[in-house]
Amino acid sequence: MLQTIALSVALSAGTMWNLDASKSTVSYHLVHKLHQFTGTDHGHLDGKALMKPDGTVQAQVVGHVKDFDSENSNRDEHMMETVEAARFPNVSAKALVHFDPGQASGTQKADAKVEMNLHGKNETKTVPVTLTYEGANRVHVTSDFDASVEGFGIQRPQLLFVPINDAMGIKLDLWFDRAQ
Amino acid sequence: MNRRLRLSSILFRLAVIVALLPQASAARAQLDDDEPAAAPGPARVIHGAGPAAPSSSDDADDDDDKIKPDEALPAPPRRAPVARPSEEAPAEEAAPPAPERKPVRSSPAEVEEAPAPAPAPAAPQFVTRSRRVKKCKAHHKHCHWVTIKEKVPAGSAGQSVSTRRVLASPASGSTPAGGSDDVIPAHDVEGSTTASGRPADAPEAPSSMSFDLVQESGPSAADAAIVERKVKTRRSMLEVHQAFGIATSALMLGTVITGQLNYSDRFGGGGSSGQFEIWHSTLEMATVLSFATTGLLALFAPVPFEKKSEGIDSVTIHKWSMLVATIGMASEIPLGIYTVSREGYVNQGTMAITHLIIGYITAAAMTTGVSALFF
């Protein structure tokens, strides 16, 4: 009885989608005068999305700072120091976006309101998001936008006493499966 | 004699205690009266206050200094008033047992009345909620944000903070003058938000980010503090390492140049003047010292985070290159000394060219190690 009630409440609230951590990636791209590099989180993300009947989607993705790999262990270590990973071990993003609820296939583009939390600070931006249905129970979400390193209260790291650029490119490549 | 002295000492102490007792009780009564009335208002008046400090000889002269009835007292050191249960809104009294929460001091005049909650369940459940508030000292000159955790009834998780907390209005002036545990002005409760971050007075809009679909976890404050200390130490050491590394590279360049000049002078038909020998020796010594300092700074820097080892990266190349450079430098010192000692012998030229070649290999290893960091 209780299960039935819970299920009906859940259905009326919307459809839950779980992040496929094995395929999803989040990466940052930073530029220094001498070189540029990309740090990516492969397979360690956690996330969910709730699609409401009116097409409003609430999504949240959480990753650990230590899981980002820039193919240079010292740089990753330095990055963890810079973002104070001991105090703020997580990086997370919440997104709110409206898609056409009637279209359950193909590709949709929309502007999402994204609230990113890094280094204990929140930054809210409106970013373009592309959603592609890969079948009835699987969606692929991508987004590419810039954020400010100092906007998160992070002191820009330096190499040979030259700091990196403030603009940080962020790329989301997320796969969600409809919860059973 | 001693007993007399002790007796008189005891009597003196008794006399002091008897003299001070009325003062102490009067002060206590005054404090009790003060507690509920910290809101600014007319100067406080004491009627029939306890006697002022009794002084037998100065009574006549000190009449003006005494506290007279109906005379305003100078402002006492202000204590932030504590909200009493009896002064809170009646609705709060009817509520279930108050959950544990950070006490916020305020005058009763500033207590916001809470709406009457729904009838309490028999066993109320609580949820822990984090919130950021600004704590200020000395009239907001020194403010900082702190995160506090409080338990709230599960049913009121989305309820506005401002309706459930006792707030101090900044206009009321109840902020203590210089207290250490201060009133949190209502405007400084970050946006007076709900548990999920929504402004208290705003209706829940569809654009609100007040949802949590994924649980986030973090380390304990103690663990974080330990790691943070290590991080700071490591960062300082590696910054100095970097500076010494640059200096070492410059010194190494000088050593190689003077070494080549010295070889050319001695064995390349340069007249064997020996004019570069002192420069080469000095620069070599400085290079070795600087190189050793640089290496030790890196070796002894604490490692706050677990090292990830995923194949060969630029740091691996840096480390291996520096190992080759270390071996090269370690062999150059005795070889150089030995070469100098072979003055007049046939094999001095061979030793010198070996020394020169190892020197170039060492310099190349160092260059590779430094360059690796740029990619």
Coordinates of C-alpha atoms in Angstrom, one line a residue:
Chain A
M1 CA 0.0 0.0 0.0
L2 CA 2.7 2.4 1.1
Q3 CA 4.8 1.5 -1.9
T4 CA 1.8 2.2 -4.2
I5 CA 1.4 5.6 -2.7
A6 CA 5.1 6.3 -2.9
L7 CA 5.2 5.2 -6.6
S8 CA 2.2 7.4 -7.5
V9 CA 3.7 10.4 -5.7
A10 CA 7.0 9.8 -7.6
L11 CA 5.3 9.5 -10.9
S12 CA 3.3 12.6 -10.4
A13 CA 6.5 14.4 -9.4
G14 CA 8.3 13.4 -12.7
T15 CA 10.7 11.0 -14.1
M16 CA 14.1 10.3 -12.5
W17 CA 17.2 9.8 -14.6
N18 CA 20.4 8.5 -13.3
L19 CA 23.8 9.5 -14.5
D20 CA 25.8 6.8 -16.3
A21 CA 29.1 7.4 -14.6
S22 CA 31.1 5.1 -16.8
K23 CA 30.5 7.1 -19.9
S24 CA 30.0 10.6 -18.6
T25 CA 32.8 13.1 -18.3
V26 CA 33.3 16.6 -17.0
S27 CA 36.4 18.5 -18.0
Y28 CA 38.1 21.9 -17.5
H29 CA 40.5 23.6 -19.8
L30 CA 43.1 26.1 -18.6
V31 CA 45.5 28.2 -20.6
H32 CA 49.0 29.4 -19.5
K33 CA 51.3 31.5 -21.5
L34 CA 53.6 28.5 -22.1
H35 CA 51.1 25.7 -22.5
Q36 CA 47.5 24.7 -22.0
F37 CA 45.9 21.6 -20.5
T38 CA 42.7 19.8 -19.9
G39 CA 41.7 18.0 -16.7
T40 CA 38.9 15.4 -17.0
D41 CA 36.9 13.4 -14.6
H42 CA 36.3 10.0 -16.1
G43 CA 33.9 7.6 -14.5
H44 CA 33.7 9.0 -11.0
L45 CA 30.8 11.3 -11.3
D46 CA 27.5 11.0 -9.5
G47 CA 24.3 12.6 -10.8
K48 CA 20.6 12.6 -11.2
A49 CA 18.0 14.4 -13.2
L50 CA 14.4 14.9 -12.5
M51 CA 12.2 15.6 -15.5
K52 CA 8.9 17.1 -14.5
P53 CA 5.7 16.6 -16.5
D54 CA 5.8 20.2 -17.8
G55 CA 9.3 19.6 -19.3
T56 CA 11.2 21.3 -16.5
V57 CA 14.4 19.4 -15.7
Q58 CA 16.3 19.6 -12.5
A59 CA 19.7 18.0 -12.7
Q60 CA 22.6 17.7 -10.3
V61 CA 26.0 16.3 -10.9
V62 CA 28.7 15.9 -8.3
G63 CA 32.3 15.0 -8.7
H64 CA 35.4 14.9 -6.5
V65 CA 38.2 17.3 -7.2
K66 CA 40.8 14.6 -6.7
D67 CA 39.3 12.6 -9.6
F68 CA 40.2 15.1 -12.3
D69 CA 43.2 14.0 -14.3
S70 CA 45.2 16.4 -16.5
E71 CA 47.8 13.7 -17.3
N72 CA 50.3 15.3 -15.0
S73 CA 50.1 14.1 -11.4
N74 CA 52.0 17.1 -10.1
R75 CA 49.6 19.5 -11.8
D76 CA 46.6 17.6 -10.5
E77 CA 48.1 17.8 -7.0
H78 CA 48.7 21.5 -7.4
M79 CA 45.2 21.9 -8.6
M80 CA 43.9 20.2 -5.5
E81 CA 46.0 22.5 -3.4
T82 CA 44.7 25.5 -5.3
V83 CA 41.1 24.7 -4.9
E84 CA 41.7 23.6 -1.3
A85 CA 40.4 20.1 -1.9
A86 CA 40.9 19.3 1.8
R87 CA 38.1 21.7 2.7
F88 CA 36.1 21.6 -0.5
P89 CA 36.5 18.1 -1.9
N90 CA 33.6 18.3 -4.2
V91 CA 32.7 20.1 -7.3
S92 CA 29.0 20.2 -8.2
A93 CA 26.6 21.6 -10.6
K94 CA 22.9 22.1 -10.5
A95 CA 21.0 22.8 -13.6
L96 CA 17.5 23.9 -14.3
V97 CA 16.3 23.8 -17.9
H98 CA 13.1 23.5 -19.8
F99 CA 12.7 21.1 -22.6
D100 CA 9.7 20.3 -24.8
P101 CA 8.0 17.5 -22.9
G102 CA 6.2 16.4 -26.0
Q103 CA 9.4 15.6 -27.9
A104 CA 10.9 12.4 -26.6
S105 CA 13.3 11.8 -29.5
G106 CA 15.9 13.7 -31.5
T107 CA 17.9 16.7 -30.3
Q108 CA 16.8 19.7 -28.3
K109 CA 18.7 22.8 -27.5
A110 CA 17.9 25.1 -24.6
D111 CA 19.5 27.5 -22.2
A112 CA 20.0 26.1 -18.8
K113 CA 20.5 28.0 -15.6
V114 CA 23.5 26.3 -14.0
E115 CA 24.7 26.8 -10.5
M116 CA 28.3 25.6 -10.1
N117 CA 29.9 25.0 -6.8
L118 CA 33.7 24.9 -6.6
H119 CA 36.0 25.9 -3.8
G120 CA 33.0 26.4 -1.6
K121 CA 31.6 29.2 -3.8
N122 CA 28.6 29.2 -6.0
E123 CA 28.5 30.7 -9.5
T124 CA 25.3 30.9 -11.5
K125 CA 25.3 31.1 -15.2
T126 CA 23.0 30.6 -18.1
V127 CA 24.6 28.2 -20.5
P128 CA 23.6 26.4 -23.7
V129 CA 22.7 22.8 -23.4
T130 CA 22.1 20.2 -26.0
L131 CA 20.0 17.1 -25.2
T132 CA 19.9 14.2 -27.5
Y133 CA 17.6 11.2 -27.0
E134 CA 19.5 8.0 -27.6
G135 CA 16.4 5.8 -27.3
A136 CA 13.5 6.1 -25.0
N137 CA 15.5 5.4 -21.8
R138 CA 18.8 7.2 -22.5
V139 CA 19.7 10.8 -23.1
H140 CA 23.0 12.5 -23.9
V141 CA 23.5 16.0 -22.6
T142 CA 26.4 18.2 -23.7
S143 CA 27.4 21.7 -22.8
D144 CA 30.4 23.9 -23.3
F145 CA 30.9 27.2 -21.5
D146 CA 33.5 29.4 -19.8
A147 CA 33.8 30.3 -16.1
S148 CA 36.1 32.5 -14.2
V149 CA 38.7 30.9 -12.0
E150 CA 38.7 34.0 -9.7
G151 CA 34.9 34.0 -9.7
F152 CA 35.2 31.0 -7.5
G153 CA 37.6 32.7 -5.1
I154 CA 40.5 30.7 -6.4
Q155 CA 43.9 32.3 -6.6
R156 CA 45.2 31.5 -10.1
P157 CA 48.1 29.1 -10.0
Q158 CA 51.4 30.1 -11.5
L159 CA 54.1 28.4 -13.4
L160 CA 57.5 30.2 -13.4
F161 CA 55.7 33.0 -11.6
V162 CA 53.3 33.6 -14.5
P163 CA 49.6 32.9 -13.6
I164 CA 47.2 30.9 -15.8
N165 CA 44.4 32.8 -17.6
D166 CA 41.3 33.5 -15.6
A167 CA 38.9 31.9 -18.2
M168 CA 38.3 28.3 -17.5
G169 CA 36.6 26.3 -20.3
I170 CA 34.1 23.7 -18.9
K171 CA 32.8 20.9 -20.9
L172 CA 30.0 18.6 -19.9
D173 CA 29.4 15.3 -21.6
L174 CA 26.8 13.5 -19.6
W175 CA 24.7 10.4 -20.2
F176 CA 21.6 9.7 -18.3
D177 CA 19.5 6.5 -18.1
R178 CA 15.9 6.5 -17.1
A179 CA 15.5 5.1 -13.6
Q180 CA 13.7 1.8 -13.5
Chain B
M1 CA 52.8 37.3 67.9
N2 CA 52.2 35.2 64.9
R3 CA 48.8 34.2 66.1
R4 CA 47.9 37.8 66.7
L5 CA 48.9 38.7 63.2
R6 CA 46.9 35.8 61.7
L7 CA 43.9 36.7 63.8
S8 CA 44.0 40.3 62.7
S9 CA 44.4 39.2 59.1
I10 CA 41.3 37.0 59.3
L11 CA 39.3 39.7 60.9
F12 CA 40.4 42.2 58.2
R13 CA 39.3 39.7 55.5
L14 CA 35.9 39.2 57.2
A15 CA 35.4 43.0 57.4
V16 CA 36.2 43.3 53.6
I17 CA 33.7 40.5 52.8
V18 CA 31.0 42.1 54.9
A19 CA 31.6 45.4 53.3
L20 CA 31.4 44.0 49.8
L21 CA 28.4 41.7 50.2
P22 CA 25.7 44.4 49.7
Q23 CA 27.5 45.6 46.6
A24 CA 27.6 42.2 45.1
S25 CA 23.9 41.5 45.7
A26 CA 22.9 44.9 44.3
A27 CA 25.0 44.3 41.2
R28 CA 23.4 40.8 40.7
A29 CA 19.9 42.3 41.0
Q30 CA 20.8 45.0 38.5
L31 CA 22.1 42.4 36.0
D32 CA 18.9 40.4 36.4
D33 CA 16.9 43.5 35.7
D34 CA 18.9 44.3 32.7
E35 CA 18.5 41.0 30.9
P36 CA 15.2 41.4 29.2
A37 CA 15.7 45.1 28.4
A38 CA 18.6 45.5 26.1
A39 CA 16.6 47.2 23.4
P40 CA 17.5 50.8 23.1
G41 CA 15.2 53.1 25.0
P42 CA 15.4 55.7 27.6
A43 CA 18.4 55.5 29.9
R44 CA 17.9 53.0 32.7
V45 CA 16.9 54.3 36.0
I46 CA 17.6 52.6 39.3
H47 CA 15.3 53.3 42.2
G48 CA 16.7 52.6 45.6
A49 CA 19.8 51.0 44.2
G50 CA 22.1 49.3 46.6
P51 CA 24.7 51.3 48.4
A52 CA 27.6 52.6 46.6
A53 CA 31.0 51.5 47.7
P54 CA 31.1 52.3 51.3
S55 CA 33.9 54.6 52.3
S56 CA 34.0 55.8 55.8
S57 CA 36.2 58.9 55.3
D58 CA 35.1 60.0 51.8
D59 CA 31.4 60.0 52.4
A60 CA 31.0 63.7 52.6
D61 CA 33.3 64.5 49.7
D62 CA 32.0 61.7 47.4
D63 CA 28.3 62.6 47.6
D64 CA 28.4 63.7 43.9
D65 CA 29.9 60.3 42.9
K66 CA 27.2 58.3 44.5
I67 CA 24.5 56.8 42.5
K68 CA 21.4 58.7 43.4
P69 CA 17.9 57.4 42.9
D70 CA 16.3 58.6 39.6
E71 CA 19.7 59.2 38.2
A72 CA 20.7 57.6 35.0
L73 CA 23.5 55.1 35.3
P74 CA 26.4 55.2 32.9
A75 CA 26.0 52.5 30.3
P76 CA 27.1 49.2 31.8
P77 CA 29.1 46.8 29.7
R78 CA 26.3 45.6 27.4
R79 CA 25.5 41.9 27.5
A80 CA 23.7 40.5 24.6
P81 CA 20.3 39.5 25.9
V82 CA 19.2 36.0 25.8
A83 CA 15.7 35.3 24.5
R84 CA 13.7 33.6 27.1
P85 CA 11.1 31.0 26.3
S86 CA 8.5 33.0 28.0
E87 CA 9.2 36.0 25.8
E88 CA 8.9 34.1 22.6
A89 CA 5.8 34.0 20.5
P90 CA 3.0 31.9 22.0
A91 CA 2.9 29.8 18.9
E92 CA 6.5 28.7 19.6
E93 CA 5.6 27.8 23.1
A94 CA 3.0 25.4 21.8
A95 CA 5.5 23.8 19.4
P96 CA 7.2 20.5 20.1
P97 CA 10.4 20.5 22.1
A98 CA 12.7 22.9 20.5
P99 CA 15.4 21.2 18.4
E100 CA 19.0 21.8 19.3
R101 CA 20.2 25.0 17.5
K102 CA 22.7 27.7 17.8
P103 CA 21.5 30.3 20.3
V104 CA 21.0 33.7 18.8
R105 CA 20.6 36.5 21.2
S106 CA 18.1 39.2 20.8
S107 CA 15.8 41.4 22.7
P108 CA 12.2 40.3 23.0
A109 CA 11.1 43.3 21.0
E110 CA 12.9 42.0 18.0
V111 CA 11.6 38.5 18.1
E112 CA 9.6 37.8 15.0
E113 CA 6.5 36.0 15.6
A114 CA 6.4 32.6 14.1
P115 CA 3.3 31.3 12.4
A116 CA 1.6 28.6 14.4
P117 CA 3.0 25.3 13.3
A118 CA 0.9 22.2 12.5
P119 CA 0.1 20.0 15.4
A120 CA 3.2 18.2 16.5
P121 CA 3.7 14.6 15.8
A122 CA 4.3 12.3 18.8
A123 CA 7.9 11.8 17.9
P124 CA 9.2 14.7 15.8
Q125 CA 12.1 13.9 13.5
F126 CA 14.9 16.3 12.8
V127 CA 17.1 17.1 9.9
T128 CA 20.4 18.8 10.0
R129 CA 20.7 21.9 7.9
S130 CA 23.8 24.0 7.1
R131 CA 23.5 27.7 6.8
R132 CA 26.0 30.6 6.3
V133 CA 25.8 33.5 8.5
K134 CA 27.9 36.6 8.9
K135 CA 29.5 37.1 12.4
C136 CA 30.6 40.5 13.2
K137 CA 32.6 42.1 15.9
A138 CA 32.9 45.7 17.0
H139 CA 30.1 47.3 14.9
H140 CA 30.7 45.1 11.8
K141 CA 34.3 46.3 11.4
H142 CA 35.4 42.7 11.5
C143 CA 33.0 40.4 9.8
H144 CA 33.4 36.9 8.6
W145 CA 31.1 34.2 7.2
V146 CA 30.7 31.0 9.1
T147 CA 28.8 27.9 8.3
I148 CA 26.6 26.7 11.1
K149 CA 24.7 23.5 11.3
E150 CA 21.4 23.2 13.1
K151 CA 18.8 20.7 13.6
V152 CA 15.3 21.6 12.5
P153 CA 12.1 19.6 12.6
A154 CA 11.8 17.6 9.4
G155 CA 8.4 19.1 8.6
S156 CA 9.8 22.6 8.6
A157 CA 12.9 22.0 6.4
G158 CA 11.6 24.3 3.8
Q159 CA 10.4 26.9 6.3
S160 CA 11.9 30.3 6.2
V161 CA 14.8 30.9 8.5
S162 CA 13.5 34.3 9.4
T163 CA 10.2 32.9 10.7
R164 CA 11.8 30.2 12.8
R165 CA 14.8 32.1 14.2
V166 CA 15.0 34.9 16.7
L167 CA 16.5 37.7 14.7
A168 CA 18.1 40.9 15.8
S169 CA 17.1 43.9 13.8
P170 CA 20.1 46.0 12.9
A171 CA 18.0 49.1 13.4
S172 CA 17.3 48.2 16.9
G173 CA 20.9 48.7 17.8
S174 CA 21.1 45.5 19.7
T175 CA 24.4 44.6 18.3
P176 CA 26.7 44.5 21.2
A177 CA 29.4 47.1 21.4
G178 CA 32.3 44.8 21.4
G179 CA 31.1 41.4 22.5
S180 CA 32.8 38.3 21.2
D181 CA 29.6 36.2 20.8
D182 CA 27.5 38.6 18.9
V183 CA 24.0 39.1 17.7
I184 CA 23.6 38.1 14.1
P185 CA 21.8 41.0 12.4
A186 CA 18.8 39.8 10.4
H187 CA 20.2 41.3 7.2
D188 CA 23.4 39.3 7.6
V189 CA 21.8 36.0 7.7
E190 CA 22.7 35.3 4.1
G191 CA 19.6 36.3 2.2
S192 CA 17.5 35.0 5.1
T193 CA 17.2 31.9 3.0
T194 CA 15.3 28.7 3.4
A195 CA 17.2 25.5 4.0
S196 CA 17.6 25.0 0.3
G197 CA 18.8 28.5 -0.5
R198 CA 15.5 30.1 -1.6
P199 CA 15.0 33.7 -0.4
A200 CA 12.7 33.7 2.6
D201 CA 10.1 36.0 1.2
A202 CA 10.1 34.7 -2.3
P203 CA 7.6 32.2 -3.4
E204 CA 9.1 29.0 -4.8
A205 CA 9.7 29.8 -8.4
P206 CA 10.3 27.1 -11.0
S207 CA 13.7 28.7 -11.6
S208 CA 14.8 28.0 -8.0
M209 CA 17.9 25.9 -7.5
S210 CA 16.6 24.7 -4.2
F211 CA 16.8 21.0 -4.8
D212 CA 19.2 18.3 -3.8
L213 CA 19.1 15.1 -5.9
V214 CA 22.6 13.9 -4.9
Q215 CA 24.0 13.6 -1.4
E216 CA 27.4 15.3 -1.0
S217 CA 29.9 14.2 1.6
G218 CA 33.0 15.9 3.0
P219 CA 35.8 15.3 5.4
S220 CA 35.8 16.2 9.1
A221 CA 37.0 19.6 10.0
A222 CA 40.0 18.1 11.9
D223 CA 41.1 16.0 8.9
A224 CA 40.7 19.0 6.6
A225 CA 42.8 21.2 9.0
I226 CA 45.7 18.6 9.0
V227 CA 45.7 18.3 5.2
E228 CA 45.5 22.1 4.9
R229 CA 48.5 22.5 7.1
K230 CA 50.5 20.1 4.9
V231 CA 49.3 21.8 1.8
K232 CA 50.5 25.1 3.0
T233 CA 53.9 23.7 3.9
R234 CA 54.2 21.9 0.6
R235 CA 53.2 24.9 -1.4
S236 CA 55.8 27.1 0.3
M237 CA 58.5 24.5 -0.1
L238 CA 57.7 23.9 -3.8
E239 CA 57.7 27.7 -4.5
V240 CA 61.2 27.9 -3.1
H241 CA 62.1 24.8 -5.0
Q242 CA 61.0 26.5 -8.2
A243 CA 63.0 29.6 -7.4
F244 CA 66.1 27.6 -6.6
G245 CA 65.5 25.5 -9.8
I246 CA 65.6 28.7 -11.9
A247 CA 68.7 29.8 -10.1
T248 CA 70.3 26.4 -10.6
S249 CA 69.6 26.5 -14.3
A250 CA 71.3 29.8 -14.7
L251 CA 74.3 28.7 -12.6
M252 CA 74.5 25.5 -14.6
L253 CA 74.7 27.5 -17.9
G254 CA 77.5 29.6 -16.4
T255 CA 79.4 26.5 -15.3
V256 CA 79.1 24.8 -18.7
I257 CA 80.2 28.0 -20.5
T258 CA 83.2 28.6 -18.3
G259 CA 84.0 24.8 -18.3
Q260 CA 84.2 24.8 -22.1
L261 CA 86.3 28.0 -22.1
N262 CA 88.6 26.5 -19.5
Y263 CA 89.0 23.3 -21.6
S264 CA 89.7 25.3 -24.7
D265 CA 92.2 27.4 -22.9
R266 CA 94.0 24.4 -21.4
F267 CA 93.8 21.7 -24.0
G268 CA 92.5 23.4 -27.2
G269 CA 95.6 25.6 -27.9
G270 CA 94.4 28.6 -26.0
G271 CA 97.7 29.3 -24.3
S272 CA 96.9 27.5 -21.0
S273 CA 96.5 30.8 -19.1
G274 CA 94.1 29.3 -16.6
Q275 CA 92.1 32.5 -16.5
F276 CA 88.7 30.6 -16.5
E277 CA 89.6 28.1 -13.9
I278 CA 88.5 30.2 -10.9
W279 CA 85.2 31.2 -12.6
H280 CA 84.5 27.6 -13.4
S281 CA 85.3 26.3 -9.9
T282 CA 83.2 29.0 -8.2
L283 CA 80.2 28.5 -10.5
E284 CA 80.4 24.8 -10.2
M285 CA 80.3 25.0 -6.4
A286 CA 77.4 27.3 -6.5
T287 CA 75.5 25.1 -8.9
V288 CA 76.0 22.0 -6.8
L289 CA 74.8 23.8 -3.6
S290 CA 71.8 25.3 -5.4
F291 CA 71.0 21.9 -7.1
A292 CA 71.2 20.0 -3.8
T293 CA 69.0 22.6 -2.0
T294 CA 66.4 22.4 -4.8
G295 CA 66.3 18.6 -4.7
L296 CA 66.0 18.4 -0.9
L297 CA 63.2 20.9 -0.9
A298 CA 61.2 18.6 -3.3
L299 CA 62.2 15.4 -1.5
F300 CA 61.1 16.6 1.9
A301 CA 58.0 18.5 1.0
P302 CA 55.0 16.8 2.7
V303 CA 52.5 14.9 0.5
P304 CA 49.0 15.9 1.6
F305 CA 47.1 14.0 -1.1
E306 CA 47.4 10.5 -2.2
K307 CA 49.7 10.3 -5.3
K308 CA 48.1 9.1 -8.5
S309 CA 50.5 7.1 -10.6
E310 CA 49.1 6.7 -14.1
G311 CA 52.0 6.1 -16.4
I312 CA 54.6 8.5 -17.6
D313 CA 53.8 12.2 -17.4
S314 CA 55.8 15.4 -17.5
V315 CA 56.6 15.2 -13.8
T316 CA 58.0 11.6 -14.3
I317 CA 60.3 12.9 -17.0
H318 CA 61.3 15.8 -14.7
K319 CA 62.1 13.5 -11.9
W320 CA 64.1 11.0 -14.0
S321 CA 66.0 13.8 -15.7
M322 CA 66.9 15.3 -12.4
L323 CA 68.1 11.9 -11.2
V324 CA 70.4 11.7 -14.3
A325 CA 71.6 15.3 -13.5
T326 CA 72.3 14.3 -9.9
I327 CA 74.4 11.3 -10.9
G328 CA 76.2 13.5 -13.4
M329 CA 76.9 16.2 -10.8
A330 CA 78.0 13.7 -8.3
S331 CA 80.5 12.2 -10.7
E332 CA 81.8 15.6 -12.0
I333 CA 83.0 16.7 -8.6
P334 CA 85.6 13.9 -8.0
L335 CA 86.4 13.7 -11.7
G336 CA 87.1 17.5 -11.8
I337 CA 89.3 17.2 -8.7
Y338 CA 91.2 14.2 -10.1
T339 CA 91.6 16.0 -13.5
V340 CA 93.3 18.9 -11.8
S341 CA 95.5 16.6 -9.8
R342 CA 96.8 15.0 -13.0
E343 CA 98.6 18.2 -14.0
G344 CA 101.6 17.2 -16.0
Y345 CA 100.5 13.6 -16.6
V346 CA 99.6 12.2 -20.0
N347 CA 96.1 11.2 -19.2
Q348 CA 95.0 14.7 -18.0
G349 CA 93.6 15.5 -21.4
T350 CA 91.5 12.3 -21.4
M351 CA 90.2 13.1 -17.9
A352 CA 89.4 16.6 -19.0
I353 CA 87.4 15.6 -22.1
T354 CA 85.5 13.0 -20.0
H355 CA 84.7 15.7 -17.5
L356 CA 83.6 18.0 -20.3
I357 CA 81.3 15.3 -21.8
I358 CA 79.7 14.4 -18.5
G359 CA 79.2 18.1 -17.9
Y360 CA 77.2 18.4 -21.1
I361 CA 75.2 15.3 -20.4
T362 CA 74.3 16.8 -16.9
A363 CA 73.3 20.1 -18.4
A364 CA 71.2 18.3 -21.1
A365 CA 69.5 16.2 -18.4
M366 CA 68.7 19.4 -16.4
T367 CA 67.4 21.2 -19.5
T368 CA 65.1 18.2 -20.3
G369 CA 63.8 18.1 -16.7
V370 CA 63.0 21.8 -16.6
S371 CA 61.5 21.8 -20.1
A372 CA 59.3 18.9 -19.3
L373 CA 57.3 21.1 -16.9
F374 CA 56.3 23.3 -19.7
F375 CA 54.3 20.6 -21.5

